[in-house]
Amino acid sequence: QLKDVLIKGKEQEIEHTRAEHALATREVRTLQEAWRIEPADLQLEAFVAAGGEGRVYRGRWRRTIEVAIKLMRRDPNREEDWGFSNAEVKAMQRLRGSRLLHFYGVGVCVLLEPDQDGGGDGGDDAGPPTLPSVRATREGEVRGVWDYVVVELMAGGSLADVLDRAGASTEAAWPWRARLALLCDVAEGMAQMH
């Protein structure tokens, strides 16, 4: 009888732990969904840059908010790097500050490249190149899938861009007062991150 009571107590404890774990899992999913931005809410407007991790576009979120959209191609063999498991995204979700880029959210899409052949020889462009568009993924789809991060757009570009445009190597173009103000902004941003 004592054995049965102990077994029943352990079974109840295991069931209680499973219920708590299921609740915690649902709460985490709910929090993650709060950061989700649907592809239909995004419009790519201009190519900004490309690198080893993907591409960056200037665009609009909900047709009104000017944003930067960083697209990262998924590696089907590295599921641990997908979406919310990405360390960069986890850090951006936690960080807030007046000197930090505002993080809006994340999502997953298929990048639809514009028709490249266009039916002509490509010799006389009538305008700027057509931008790709994004669409929602279909269940089970893994090829051609991109994760994206949506952040505040830095209209002036990176710090390196600002320094290059200002001719930062000369005192006349970049006075010490402006240099000191910039350094204070950078220091304040670093303090907000830590």
N, CA and C atoms as an extended XYZ file, in Angstrom:
582
Properties=species:S:1:pos:R:3:atomname:S:1:resname:S:1:resid:I:1 pbc="F F F"
N         0.805       -1.197        0.000 N   GLN     1
C         0.000        0.000        0.000 CA  GLN     1
C         0.848        1.261        0.000 C   GLN     1
N         1.893        1.305        0.790 N   LEU     2
C         2.790        2.463        0.817 CA  LEU     2
C         3.413        2.663       -0.556 C   LEU     2
N         3.771        1.550       -1.189 N   LYS     3
C         4.359        1.606       -2.528 CA  LYS     3
C         3.369        2.238       -3.507 C   LYS     3
N         2.089        1.847       -3.446 N   ASP     4
C         1.068        2.400       -4.329 CA  ASP     4
C         0.867        3.891       -4.088 C   ASP     4
N         0.884        4.301       -2.838 N   VAL     5
C         0.723        5.720       -2.494 CA  VAL     5
C         1.896        6.517       -3.048 C   VAL     5
N         3.131        6.000       -2.897 N   LEU     6
C         4.323        6.689       -3.412 CA  LEU     6
C         4.290        6.786       -4.937 C   LEU     6
N         3.893        5.707       -5.582 N   ILE     7
C         3.813        5.704       -7.049 CA  ILE     7
C         2.761        6.715       -7.520 C   ILE     7
N         1.597        6.697       -6.849 N   LYS     8
C         0.543        7.639       -7.234 CA  LYS     8
C         1.009        9.078       -7.021 C   LYS     8
N         1.709        9.358       -5.940 N   GLY     9
C         2.235       10.699       -5.673 CA  GLY     9
C         3.233       11.136       -6.751 C   GLY     9
N         4.108       10.231       -7.156 N   LYS    10
C         5.082       10.541       -8.216 CA  LYS    10
C         4.386       10.777       -9.550 C   LYS    10
N         3.365        9.969       -9.847 N   GLU    11
C         2.610       10.154      -11.094 CA  GLU    11
C         1.934       11.521      -11.118 C   GLU    11
N         1.364       11.948       -9.973 N   GLN    12
C         0.730       13.259       -9.901 CA  GLN    12
C         1.771       14.379      -10.060 C   GLN    12
N         2.928       14.184       -9.468 N   GLU    13
C         4.010       15.164       -9.578 CA  GLU    13
C         4.483       15.289      -11.035 C   GLU    13
N         4.613       14.163      -11.712 N   ILE    14
C         5.023       14.166      -13.125 CA  ILE    14
C         3.968       14.860      -13.972 C   ILE    14
N         2.700       14.561      -13.730 N   GLU    15
C         1.615       15.190      -14.483 CA  GLU    15
C         1.589       16.695      -14.247 C   GLU    15
N         1.805       17.121      -13.001 N   HIS    16
C         1.844       18.546      -12.679 CA  HIS    16
C         3.011       19.229      -13.397 C   HIS    16
N         4.172       18.600      -13.435 N   THR    17
C         5.344       19.151      -14.129 CA  THR    17
C         5.087       19.259      -15.619 C   THR    17
N         4.451       18.248      -16.194 N   ARG    18
C         4.117       18.296      -17.626 CA  ARG    18
C         3.151       19.439      -17.927 C   ARG    18
N         2.165       19.637      -17.064 N   ALA    19
C         1.199       20.721      -17.267 CA  ALA    19
C         1.885       22.079      -17.175 C   ALA    19
N         2.791       22.245      -16.211 N   GLU    20
C         3.542       23.503      -16.093 CA  GLU    20
C         4.409       23.744      -17.323 C   GLU    20
N         5.052       22.696      -17.816 N   HIS    21
C         5.894       22.820      -19.001 CA  HIS    21
C         5.053       23.209      -20.221 C   HIS    21
N         3.891       22.602      -20.376 N   ALA    22
C         3.011       22.923      -21.506 CA  ALA    22
C         2.553       24.378      -21.429 C   ALA    22
N         2.224       24.851      -20.236 N   LEU    23
C         1.812       26.241      -20.056 CA  LEU    23
C         2.961       27.191      -20.399 C   LEU    23
N         4.158       26.887      -19.913 N   ALA    24
C         5.322       27.723      -20.210 CA  ALA    24
C         5.611       27.751      -21.705 C   ALA    24
N         5.473       26.630      -22.366 N   THR    25
C         5.698       26.555      -23.811 CA  THR    25
C         4.682       27.417      -24.550 C   THR    25
N         3.410       27.363      -24.146 N   ARG    26
C         2.382       28.202      -24.770 CA  ARG    26
C         2.670       29.682      -24.540 C   ARG    26
N         3.130       30.035      -23.333 N   GLU    27
C         3.444       31.434      -23.037 CA  GLU    27
C         4.602       31.934      -23.890 C   GLU    27
N         5.625       31.105      -24.073 N   VAL    28
C         6.756       31.488      -24.913 CA  VAL    28
C         6.296       31.681      -26.352 C   VAL    28
N         5.482       30.785      -26.863 N   ARG    29
C         4.971       30.917      -28.235 CA  ARG    29
C         4.142       32.189      -28.399 C   ARG    29
N         3.349       32.519      -27.383 N   THR    30
C         2.545       33.741      -27.433 CA  THR    30
C         3.449       34.967      -27.502 C   THR    30
N         4.498       34.989      -26.692 N   LEU    31
C         5.440       36.108      -26.729 CA  LEU    31
C         6.140       36.192      -28.082 C   LEU    31
N         6.516       35.049      -28.623 N   GLN    32
C         7.168       35.043      -29.922 CA  GLN    32
C         6.238       35.558      -31.004 C   GLN    32
N         4.984       35.183      -30.961 N   GLU    33
C         4.029       35.633      -31.968 CA  GLU    33
C         3.797       37.140      -31.894 C   GLU    33
N         3.991       37.728      -30.719 N   ALA    34
C         3.841       39.177      -30.590 CA  ALA    34
C         4.874       39.916      -31.439 C   ALA    34
N         6.005       39.293      -31.722 N   TRP    35
C         7.064       39.898      -32.536 CA  TRP    35
C         6.915       39.552      -34.013 C   TRP    35
N         5.942       38.746      -34.374 N   ARG    36
C         5.806       38.269      -35.751 CA  ARG    36
C         5.230       39.362      -36.649 C   ARG    36
N         5.888       39.587      -37.780 N   ILE    37
C         5.402       40.507      -38.810 CA  ILE    37
C         5.132       39.676      -40.061 C   ILE    37
N         3.924       39.782      -40.574 N   GLU    38
C         3.535       38.999      -41.744 CA  GLU    38
C         4.128       39.604      -43.016 C   GLU    38
N         4.542       38.745      -43.973 N   PRO    39
C         5.092       39.255      -45.236 CA  PRO    39
C         4.140       40.198      -45.971 C   PRO    39
N         2.848       39.975      -45.866 N   ALA    40
C         1.873       40.829      -46.550 CA  ALA    40
C         1.913       42.266      -46.038 C   ALA    40
N         2.467       42.480      -44.839 N   ASP    41
C         2.557       43.818      -44.263 CA  ASP    41
C         3.822       44.566      -44.688 C   ASP    41
N         4.670       43.926      -45.498 N   LEU    42
C         5.947       44.530      -45.902 CA  LEU    42
C         5.970       44.835      -47.391 C   LEU    42
N         6.634       45.922      -47.721 N   GLN    43
C         6.863       46.275      -49.119 CA  GLN    43
C         8.330       46.678      -49.256 C   GLN    43
N         9.073       46.002      -50.128 N   LEU    44
C        10.470       46.345      -50.388 CA  LEU    44
C        10.493       47.532      -51.347 C   LEU    44
N        11.276       48.573      -51.003 N   GLU    45
C        11.315       49.778      -51.828 CA  GLU    45
C        12.661       50.025      -52.491 C   GLU    45
N        13.746       49.638      -51.835 N   ALA    46
C        15.071       49.882      -52.426 CA  ALA    46
C        16.084       48.917      -51.825 C   ALA    46
N        16.988       48.432      -52.669 N   PHE    47
C        18.085       47.586      -52.212 CA  PHE    47
C        19.096       48.477      -51.495 C   PHE    47
N        19.574       48.036      -50.326 N   VAL    48
C        20.547       48.808      -49.558 CA  VAL    48
C        21.918       48.149      -49.592 C   VAL    48
N        21.976       46.858      -49.269 N   ALA    49
C        23.278       46.183      -49.177 CA  ALA    49
C        23.091       44.671      -49.199 C   ALA    49
N        24.202       43.982      -49.457 N   ALA    50
C        24.221       42.520      -49.393 CA  ALA    50
C        25.508       42.097      -48.708 C   ALA    50
N        25.448       40.968      -48.049 N   GLY    51
C        26.626       40.435      -47.378 CA  GLY    51
C        26.524       38.934      -47.279 C   GLY    51
N        27.406       38.362      -46.496 N   GLY    52
C        27.447       36.919      -46.340 CA  GLY    52
C        26.189       36.340      -45.733 C   GLY    52
N        25.497       37.111      -44.909 N   GLU    53
C        24.309       36.616      -44.222 CA  GLU    53
C        23.020       36.845      -44.997 C   GLU    53
N        23.043       37.729      -45.994 N   GLY    54
C        21.810       37.981      -46.715 CA  GLY    54
C        21.790       39.341      -47.369 C   GLY    54
N        20.603       39.979      -47.365 N   ARG    55
C        20.392       41.258      -48.033 CA  ARG    55
C        19.644       42.206      -47.105 C   ARG    55
N        19.813       43.504      -47.366 N   VAL    56
C        19.071       44.520      -46.622 CA  VAL    56
C        18.349       45.404      -47.633 C   VAL    56
N        17.075       45.667      -47.360 N   TYR    57
C        16.257       46.537      -48.193 CA  TYR    57
C        15.655       47.642      -47.340 C   TYR    57
N        15.472       48.811      -47.942 N   ARG    58
C        14.637       49.851      -47.348 CA  ARG    58
C        13.218       49.502      -47.766 C   ARG    58
N        12.276       49.664      -46.848 N   GLY    59
C        10.913       49.317      -47.187 CA  GLY    59
C         9.903       49.975      -46.279 C   GLY    59
N         8.686       49.503      -46.387 N   ARG    60
C         7.599       50.020      -45.546 CA  ARG    60
C         6.903       48.847      -44.862 C   ARG    60
N         6.539       49.122      -43.624 N   TRP    61
C         5.767       48.167      -42.839 CA  TRP    61
C         4.390       48.791      -42.644 C   TRP    61
N         3.367       48.049      -42.967 N   ARG    62
C         1.974       48.525      -42.879 CA  ARG    62
C         1.764       49.795      -43.710 C   ARG    62
N         2.533       49.921      -44.769 N   ARG    63
C         2.442       51.012      -45.751 CA  ARG    63
C         2.782       52.389      -45.212 C   ARG    63
N         3.111       52.525      -43.927 N   THR    64
C         3.365       53.848      -43.370 CA  THR    64
C         4.716       53.988      -42.688 C   THR    64
N         5.214       52.942      -42.086 N   ILE    65
C         6.439       53.034      -41.289 CA  ILE    65
C         7.630       52.656      -42.150 C   ILE    65
N         8.559       53.608      -42.315 N   GLU    66
C         9.764       53.340      -43.102 CA  GLU    66
C        10.710       52.488      -42.251 C   GLU    66
N        11.163       51.363      -42.801 N   VAL    67
C        11.951       50.397      -42.048 CA  VAL    67
C        13.113       49.855      -42.882 C   VAL    67
N        14.013       49.193      -42.195 N   ALA    68
C        15.037       48.380      -42.853 CA  ALA    68
C        14.617       46.926      -42.672 C   ALA    68
N        14.709       46.154      -43.746 N   ILE    69
C        14.318       44.746      -43.714 CA  ILE    69
C        15.553       43.928      -44.059 C   ILE    69
N        16.038       43.181      -43.087 N   LYS    70
C        17.224       42.346      -43.282 CA  LYS    70
C        16.750       40.921      -43.536 C   LYS    70
N        17.030       40.424      -44.734 N   LEU    71
C        16.621       39.069      -45.126 CA  LEU    71
C        17.824       38.138      -45.028 C   LEU    71
N        17.639       36.996      -44.378 N   MET    72
C        18.694       36.002      -44.216 CA  MET    72
C        18.191       34.665      -44.750 C   MET    72
N        18.878       34.141      -45.761 N   ARG    73
C        18.448       32.874      -46.349 CA  ARG    73
C        18.613       31.757      -45.329 C   ARG    73
N        17.589       30.927      -45.230 N   ARG    74
C        17.648       29.778      -44.317 CA  ARG    74
C        18.497       28.680      -44.913 C   ARG    74
N        19.315       28.106      -44.076 N   ASP    75
C        20.050       26.906      -44.456 CA  ASP    75
C        19.206       25.731      -43.970 C   ASP    75
N        18.645       24.930      -44.890 N   PRO    76
C        17.768       23.826      -44.469 CA  PRO    76
C        18.450       22.848      -43.516 C   PRO    76
N        19.786       22.841      -43.494 N   ASN    77
C        20.514       21.906      -42.636 CA  ASN    77
C        20.841       22.476      -41.264 C   ASN    77
N        20.486       23.743      -41.002 N   ARG    78
C        20.816       24.375      -39.723 CA  ARG    78
C        19.566       24.967      -39.082 C   ARG    78
N        18.645       24.106      -38.735 N   GLU    79
C        17.371       24.548      -38.181 CA  GLU    79
C        17.549       25.361      -36.896 C   GLU    79
N        18.638       25.121      -36.158 N   GLU    80
C        18.866       25.844      -34.911 CA  GLU    80
C        19.088       27.338      -35.139 C   GLU    80
N        19.412       27.753      -36.356 N   ASP    81
C        19.636       29.160      -36.672 CA  ASP    81
C        18.392       29.856      -37.203 C   ASP    81
N        17.285       29.155      -37.329 N   TRP    82
C        16.094       29.726      -37.929 CA  TRP    82
C        15.365       30.634      -36.946 C   TRP    82
N        14.825       31.701      -37.460 N   GLY    83
C        13.878       32.552      -36.753 CA  GLY    83
C        14.292       32.993      -35.375 C   GLY    83
N        13.482       32.687      -34.378 N   PHE    84
C        13.676       33.188      -33.028 CA  PHE    84
C        14.881       32.591      -32.320 C   PHE    84
N        15.461       31.522      -32.852 N   SER    85
C        16.621       30.942      -32.193 CA  SER    85
C        17.889       31.722      -32.526 C   SER    85
N        17.821       32.668      -33.473 N   ASN    86
C        18.965       33.466      -33.872 CA  ASN    86
C        19.365       34.396      -32.719 C   ASN    86
N        20.647       34.367      -32.330 N   ALA    87
C        21.138       35.161      -31.194 CA  ALA    87
C        20.954       36.655      -31.419 C   ALA    87
N        21.127       37.122      -32.653 N   GLU    88
C        20.960       38.545      -32.966 CA  GLU    88
C        19.526       38.986      -32.666 C   GLU    88
N        18.563       38.183      -33.064 N   VAL    89
C        17.156       38.518      -32.835 CA  VAL    89
C        16.849       38.519      -31.344 C   VAL    89
N        17.339       37.537      -30.628 N   LYS    90
C        17.088       37.480      -29.184 CA  LYS    90
C        17.635       38.715      -28.487 C   LYS    90
N        18.813       39.170      -28.898 N   ALA    91
C        19.405       40.372      -28.294 CA  ALA    91
C        18.554       41.598      -28.624 C   ALA    91
N        18.122       41.738      -29.873 N   MET    92
C        17.335       42.910      -30.268 CA  MET    92
C        15.985       42.952      -29.560 C   MET    92
N        15.404       41.796      -29.267 N   GLN    93
C        14.131       41.763      -28.562 CA  GLN    93
C        14.266       42.336      -27.157 C   GLN    93
N        15.426       42.168      -26.553 N   ARG    94
C        15.639       42.630      -25.175 CA  ARG    94
C        16.105       44.081      -25.083 C   ARG    94
N        16.801       44.572      -26.106 N   LEU    95
C        17.447       45.874      -26.007 CA  LEU    95
C        16.501       47.015      -26.380 C   LEU    95
N        16.496       48.046      -25.550 N   ARG    96
C        15.735       49.263      -25.812 CA  ARG    96
C        16.587       50.439      -25.353 C   ARG    96
N        16.541       51.532      -26.094 N   GLY    97
C        17.262       52.718      -25.686 CA  GLY    97
C        17.167       53.794      -26.745 C   GLY    97
N        17.354       55.034      -26.329 N   SER    98
C        17.239       56.163      -27.251 CA  SER    98
C        18.347       56.186      -28.289 C   SER    98
N        19.454       55.502      -28.053 N   ARG    99
C        20.576       55.484      -28.985 CA  ARG    99
C        20.721       54.138      -29.697 C   ARG    99
N        19.695       53.306      -29.606 N   LEU   100
C        19.717       51.996      -30.244 CA  LEU   100
C        18.628       51.927      -31.308 C   LEU   100
N        18.896       51.165      -32.366 N   LEU   101
C        17.873       50.955      -33.383 CA  LEU   101
C        16.657       50.293      -32.754 C   LEU   101
N        15.477       50.750      -33.145 N   HIS   102
C        14.253       50.136      -32.632 CA  HIS   102
C        13.975       48.848      -33.415 C   HIS   102
N        13.749       47.781      -32.688 N   PHE   103
C        13.423       46.473      -33.262 CA  PHE   103
C        11.907       46.361      -33.341 C   PHE   103
N        11.385       46.074      -34.567 N   TYR   104
C         9.941       45.944      -34.739 CA  TYR   104
C         9.474       44.503      -34.716 C   TYR   104
N        10.236       43.592      -35.326 N   GLY   105
C         9.782       42.211      -35.334 CA  GLY   105
C        10.518       41.357      -36.345 C   GLY   105
N        10.021       40.141      -36.497 N   VAL   106
C        10.637       39.146      -37.372 CA  VAL   106
C         9.567       38.416      -38.157 C   VAL   106
N        10.018       37.661      -39.133 N   GLY   107
C         9.091       36.834      -39.886 CA  GLY   107
C         9.847       35.881      -40.780 C   GLY   107
N         9.090       35.153      -41.559 N   VAL   108
C         9.650       34.194      -42.497 CA  VAL   108
C         8.879       34.330      -43.805 C   VAL   108
N         9.599       34.249      -44.916 N   CYS   109
C         8.950       34.450      -46.211 CA  CYS   109
C         9.685       33.680      -47.294 C   CYS   109
N         9.108       33.732      -48.483 N   VAL   110
C         9.776       33.302      -49.699 CA  VAL   110
C        10.004       34.583      -50.496 C   VAL   110
N        11.226       34.779      -50.951 N   LEU   111
C        11.582       35.957      -51.734 CA  LEU   111
C        11.301       35.653      -53.196 C   LEU   111
N        10.431       36.426      -53.790 N   LEU   112
C        10.052       36.228      -55.195 CA  LEU   112
C        10.852       37.196      -56.056 C   LEU   112
N        11.857       36.672      -56.745 N   GLU   113
C        12.692       37.497      -57.609 CA  GLU   113
C        11.900       37.905      -58.833 C   GLU   113
N        12.101       39.138      -59.313 N   PRO   114
C        11.398       39.555      -60.532 CA  PRO   114
C        11.884       38.753      -61.726 C   PRO   114
N        11.062       38.717      -62.765 N   ASP   115
C        11.429       37.996      -63.986 CA  ASP   115
C        12.705       38.608      -64.556 C   ASP   115
N        13.748       37.806      -64.671 N   GLN   116
C        15.050       38.319      -65.101 CA  GLN   116
C        15.179       38.482      -66.603 C   GLN   116
N        14.485       37.649      -67.392 N   ASP   117
C        14.705       37.742      -68.838 CA  ASP   117
C        13.936       38.895      -69.472 C   ASP   117
N        12.767       39.221      -68.975 N   GLY   118
C        12.005       40.370      -69.447 CA  GLY   118
C        11.649       40.347      -70.921 C   GLY   118
N        12.005       39.311      -71.632 N   GLY   119
C        11.643       39.202      -73.031 CA  GLY   119
C        12.506       40.010      -73.964 C   GLY   119
N        13.519       40.713      -73.446 N   GLY   120
C        14.363       41.541      -74.310 CA  GLY   120
C        15.814       41.216      -74.099 C   GLY   120
N        16.664       42.052      -74.708 N   ASP   121
C        18.095       41.795      -74.585 CA  ASP   121
C        18.696       42.489      -73.370 C   ASP   121
N        17.901       43.265      -72.622 N   GLY   122
C        18.394       43.952      -71.439 CA  GLY   122
C        19.221       45.173      -71.767 C   GLY   122
N        19.296       45.561      -73.014 N   GLY   123
C        20.158       46.659      -73.417 CA  GLY   123
C        19.607       48.031      -73.104 C   GLY   123
N        18.295       48.231      -73.147 N   ASP   124
C        17.785       49.573      -72.866 CA  ASP   124
C        16.802       49.506      -71.701 C   ASP   124
N        17.308       49.864      -70.543 N   ASP   125
C        16.474       49.863      -69.343 CA  ASP   125
C        15.533       51.046      -69.374 C   ASP   125
N        14.279       50.799      -69.107 N   ALA   126
C        13.292       51.871      -69.078 CA  ALA   126
C        13.203       52.504      -67.701 C   ALA   126
N        13.881       51.956      -66.720 N   GLY   127
C        13.814       52.488      -65.371 CA  GLY   127
C        14.649       51.662      -64.432 C   GLY   127
N        14.472       51.908      -63.132 N   PRO   128
C        15.255       51.157      -62.148 CA  PRO   128
C        14.874       49.682      -62.166 C   PRO   128
N        15.784       48.822      -61.719 N   PRO   129
C        15.474       47.391      -61.711 CA  PRO   129
C        14.285       47.093      -60.796 C   PRO   129
N        13.522       46.091      -61.182 N   THR   130
C        12.375       45.682      -60.398 CA  THR   130
C        12.844       44.975      -59.135 C   THR   130
N        12.236       45.325      -58.013 N   LEU   131
C        12.593       44.720      -56.738 CA  LEU   131
C        11.859       43.403      -56.549 C   LEU   131
N        12.439       42.511      -55.773 N   PRO   132
C        11.697       41.294      -55.446 CA  PRO   132
C        10.531       41.632      -54.531 C   PRO   132
N         9.640       40.698      -54.369 N   SER   133
C         8.559       40.843      -53.400 CA  SER   133
C         8.629       39.649      -52.458 C   SER   133
N         7.849       39.688      -51.405 N   VAL   134
C         7.852       38.603      -50.431 CA  VAL   134
C         6.457       38.013      -50.338 C   VAL   134
N         6.410       36.733      -50.036 N   ARG   135
C         5.126       36.074      -49.795 CA  ARG   135
C         5.284       35.141      -48.605 C   ARG   135
N         4.167       34.776      -48.031 N   ALA   136
C         4.167       33.855      -46.899 CA  ALA   136
C         4.642       32.474      -47.355 C   ALA   136
N         5.231       31.746      -46.440 N   THR   137
C         5.651       30.379      -46.744 CA  THR   137
C         4.441       29.453      -46.668 C   THR   137
N         4.569       28.344      -47.361 N   ARG   138
C         3.529       27.319      -47.302 CA  ARG   138
C         3.991       26.224      -46.344 C   ARG   138
N         3.061       25.542      -45.752 N   GLU   139
C         3.404       24.500      -44.779 CA  GLU   139
C         4.344       23.472      -45.400 C   GLU   139
N         5.431       23.196      -44.697 N   GLY   140
C         6.404       22.210      -45.148 CA  GLY   140
C         7.426       22.752      -46.129 C   GLY   140
N         7.284       23.984      -46.548 N   GLU   141
C         8.209       24.579      -47.527 CA  GLU   141
C         9.548       24.893      -46.853 C   GLU   141
N        10.648       24.439      -47.448 N   VAL   142
C        11.973       24.713      -46.896 CA  VAL   142
C        12.920       25.336      -47.921 C   VAL   142
N        12.707       25.105      -49.196 N   ARG   143
C        13.589       25.671      -50.222 CA  ARG   143
C        13.195       27.115      -50.516 C   ARG   143
N        14.217       27.980      -50.611 N   GLY   144
C        13.969       29.374      -50.937 CA  GLY   144
C        13.342       30.181      -49.819 C   GLY   144
N        13.425       29.682      -48.596 N   VAL   145
C        12.827       30.360      -47.452 CA  VAL   145
C        13.845       31.309      -46.823 C   VAL   145
N        13.387       32.503      -46.469 N   TRP   146
C        14.223       33.530      -45.845 CA  TRP   146
C        13.598       33.946      -44.516 C   TRP   146
N        14.434       34.108      -43.501 N   ASP   147
C        14.007       34.762      -42.265 CA  ASP   147
C        14.254       36.246      -42.462 C   ASP   147
N        13.470       37.076      -41.807 N   TYR   148
C        13.749       38.510      -41.887 CA  TYR   148
C        13.566       39.174      -40.541 C   TYR   148
N        14.295       40.275      -40.389 N   VAL   149
C        14.240       41.118      -39.209 CA  VAL   149
C        13.842       42.506      -39.695 C   VAL   149
N        12.913       43.133      -39.003 N   VAL   150
C        12.454       44.469      -39.363 CA  VAL   150
C        12.871       45.429      -38.248 C   VAL   150
N        13.672       46.438      -38.620 N   VAL   151
C        14.188       47.406      -37.654 CA  VAL   151
C        13.981       48.823      -38.185 C   VAL   151
N        14.172       49.765      -37.299 N   GLU   152
C        14.136       51.178      -37.654 CA  GLU   152
C        15.150       51.447      -38.764 C   GLU   152
N        14.787       52.285      -39.706 N   LEU   153
C        15.684       52.626      -40.802 CA  LEU   153
C        16.626       53.751      -40.376 C   LEU   153
N        17.912       53.545      -40.581 N   MET   154
C        18.907       54.595      -40.358 CA  MET   154
C        19.067       55.326      -41.682 C   MET   154
N        18.310       56.399      -41.861 N   ALA   155
C        18.277       57.090      -43.146 CA  ALA   155
C        19.653       57.602      -43.570 C   ALA   155
N        20.499       57.960      -42.612 N   GLY   156
C        21.825       58.470      -42.945 CA  GLY   156
C        22.854       57.396      -43.223 C   GLY   156
N        22.473       56.149      -43.069 N   GLY   157
C        23.411       55.057      -43.286 CA  GLY   157
C        24.166       54.709      -42.014 C   GLY   157
N        25.243       53.965      -42.175 N   SER   158
C        26.042       53.526      -41.028 CA  SER   158
C        26.933       54.664      -40.529 C   SER   158
N        27.535       54.474      -39.384 N   LEU   159
C        28.474       55.449      -38.845 CA  LEU   159
C        29.629       55.665      -39.821 C   LEU   159
N        30.110       54.589      -40.431 N   ALA   160
C        31.204       54.712      -41.411 CA  ALA   160
C        30.769       55.578      -42.594 C   ALA   160
N        29.512       55.419      -43.043 N   ASP   161
C        28.997       56.249      -44.142 CA  ASP   161
C        28.977       57.723      -43.754 C   ASP   161
N        28.507       58.008      -42.540 N   VAL   162
C        28.438       59.393      -42.063 CA  VAL   162
C        29.835       60.005      -42.015 C   VAL   162
N        30.786       59.260      -41.474 N   LEU   163
C        32.157       59.772      -41.373 CA  LEU   163
C        32.769       59.998      -42.747 C   LEU   163
N        32.530       59.089      -43.675 N   ASP   164
C        33.061       59.254      -45.035 CA  ASP   164
C        32.480       60.491      -45.713 C   ASP   164
N        31.161       60.677      -45.595 N   ARG   165
C        30.523       61.832      -46.234 CA  ARG   165
C        31.006       63.147      -45.638 C   ARG   165
N        31.304       63.128      -44.349 N   ALA   166
C        31.709       64.360      -43.674 CA  ALA   166
C        33.185       64.674      -43.875 C   ALA   166
N        33.928       63.776      -44.507 N   GLY   167
C        35.367       64.002      -44.646 CA  GLY   167
C        36.018       64.064      -43.272 C   GLY   167
N        35.758       63.063      -42.473 N   ALA   168
C        36.121       63.055      -41.057 CA  ALA   168
C        37.615       63.193      -40.796 C   ALA   168
N        38.421       63.091      -41.816 N   SER   169
C        39.861       63.169      -41.580 CA  SER   169
C        40.357       64.605      -41.446 C   SER   169
N        39.532       65.600      -41.769 N   THR   170
C        39.995       66.986      -41.680 CA  THR   170
C        39.252       67.723      -40.589 C   THR   170
N        39.965       68.576      -39.865 N   GLU   171
C        39.389       69.369      -38.781 CA  GLU   171
C        38.310       70.321      -39.300 C   GLU   171
N        38.515       70.905      -40.479 N   ALA   172
C        37.555       71.861      -41.024 CA  ALA   172
C        36.218       71.187      -41.341 C   ALA   172
N        36.277       69.970      -41.874 N   ALA   173
C        35.049       69.276      -42.253 CA  ALA   173
C        34.365       68.618      -41.065 C   ALA   173
N        35.139       68.288      -40.039 N   TRP   174
C        34.587       67.540      -38.899 CA  TRP   174
C        35.170       68.123      -37.616 C   TRP   174
N        34.607       69.227      -37.119 N   PRO   175
C        35.185       69.893      -35.945 CA  PRO   175
C        35.136       69.007      -34.695 C   PRO   175
N        35.988       69.330      -33.753 N   TRP   176
C        36.096       68.521      -32.535 CA  TRP   176
C        34.785       68.467      -31.759 C   TRP   176
N        34.028       69.550      -31.756 N   ARG   177
C        32.749       69.554      -31.031 CA  ARG   177
C        31.812       68.479      -31.606 C   ARG   177
N        31.754       68.364      -32.933 N   ALA   178
C        30.913       67.346      -33.581 CA  ALA   178
C        31.457       65.947      -33.293 C   ALA   178
N        32.761       65.795      -33.308 N   ARG   179
C        33.375       64.495      -33.000 CA  ARG   179
C        33.034       64.055      -31.580 C   ARG   179
N        33.149       64.997      -30.641 N   LEU   180
C        32.859       64.680      -29.241 CA  LEU   180
C        31.387       64.313      -29.062 C   LEU   180
N        30.474       65.040      -29.729 N   ALA   181
C        29.042       64.731      -29.636 CA  ALA   181
C        28.771       63.323      -30.161 C   ALA   181
N        29.414       62.974      -31.269 N   LEU   182
C        29.240       61.642      -31.836 CA  LEU   182
C        29.761       60.567      -30.883 C   LEU   182
N        30.925       60.799      -30.311 N   LEU   183
C        31.486       59.831      -29.354 CA  LEU   183
C        30.587       59.666      -28.137 C   LEU   183
N        29.997       60.757      -27.665 N   CYS   184
C        29.073       60.664      -26.529 CA  CYS   184
C        27.844       59.824      -26.891 C   CYS   184
N        27.323       60.021      -28.106 N   ASP   185
C        26.176       59.216      -28.560 CA  ASP   185
C        26.525       57.732      -28.612 C   ASP   185
N        27.707       57.422      -29.148 N   VAL   186
C        28.154       56.025      -29.227 CA  VAL   186
C        28.312       55.451      -27.818 C   VAL   186
N        28.929       56.196      -26.916 N   ALA   187
C        29.125       55.720      -25.545 CA  ALA   187
C        27.791       55.491      -24.846 C   ALA   187
N        26.844       56.396      -25.062 N   GLU   188
C        25.515       56.233      -24.447 CA  GLU   188
C        24.823       54.983      -24.989 C   GLU   188
N        24.935       54.745      -26.302 N   GLY   189
C        24.362       53.536      -26.897 CA  GLY   189
C        24.987       52.276      -26.333 C   GLY   189
N        26.312       52.285      -26.180 N   MET   190
C        27.003       51.116      -25.593 CA  MET   190
C        26.545       50.884      -24.155 C   MET   190
N        26.381       51.964      -23.399 N   ALA   191
C        25.926       51.824      -22.014 CA  ALA   191
C        24.501       51.249      -21.974 C   ALA   191
N        23.640       51.648      -22.919 N   GLN   192
C        22.281       51.125      -22.959 CA  GLN   192
C        22.265       49.646      -23.312 C   GLN   192
N        23.238       49.213      -24.099 N   MET   193
C        23.301       47.785      -24.468 CA  MET   193
C        23.768       46.926      -23.300 C   MET   193
N        24.554       47.484      -22.426 N   HIS   194
C        25.095       46.708      -21.315 CA  HIS   194
C        24.400       47.102      -20.062 C   HIS   194
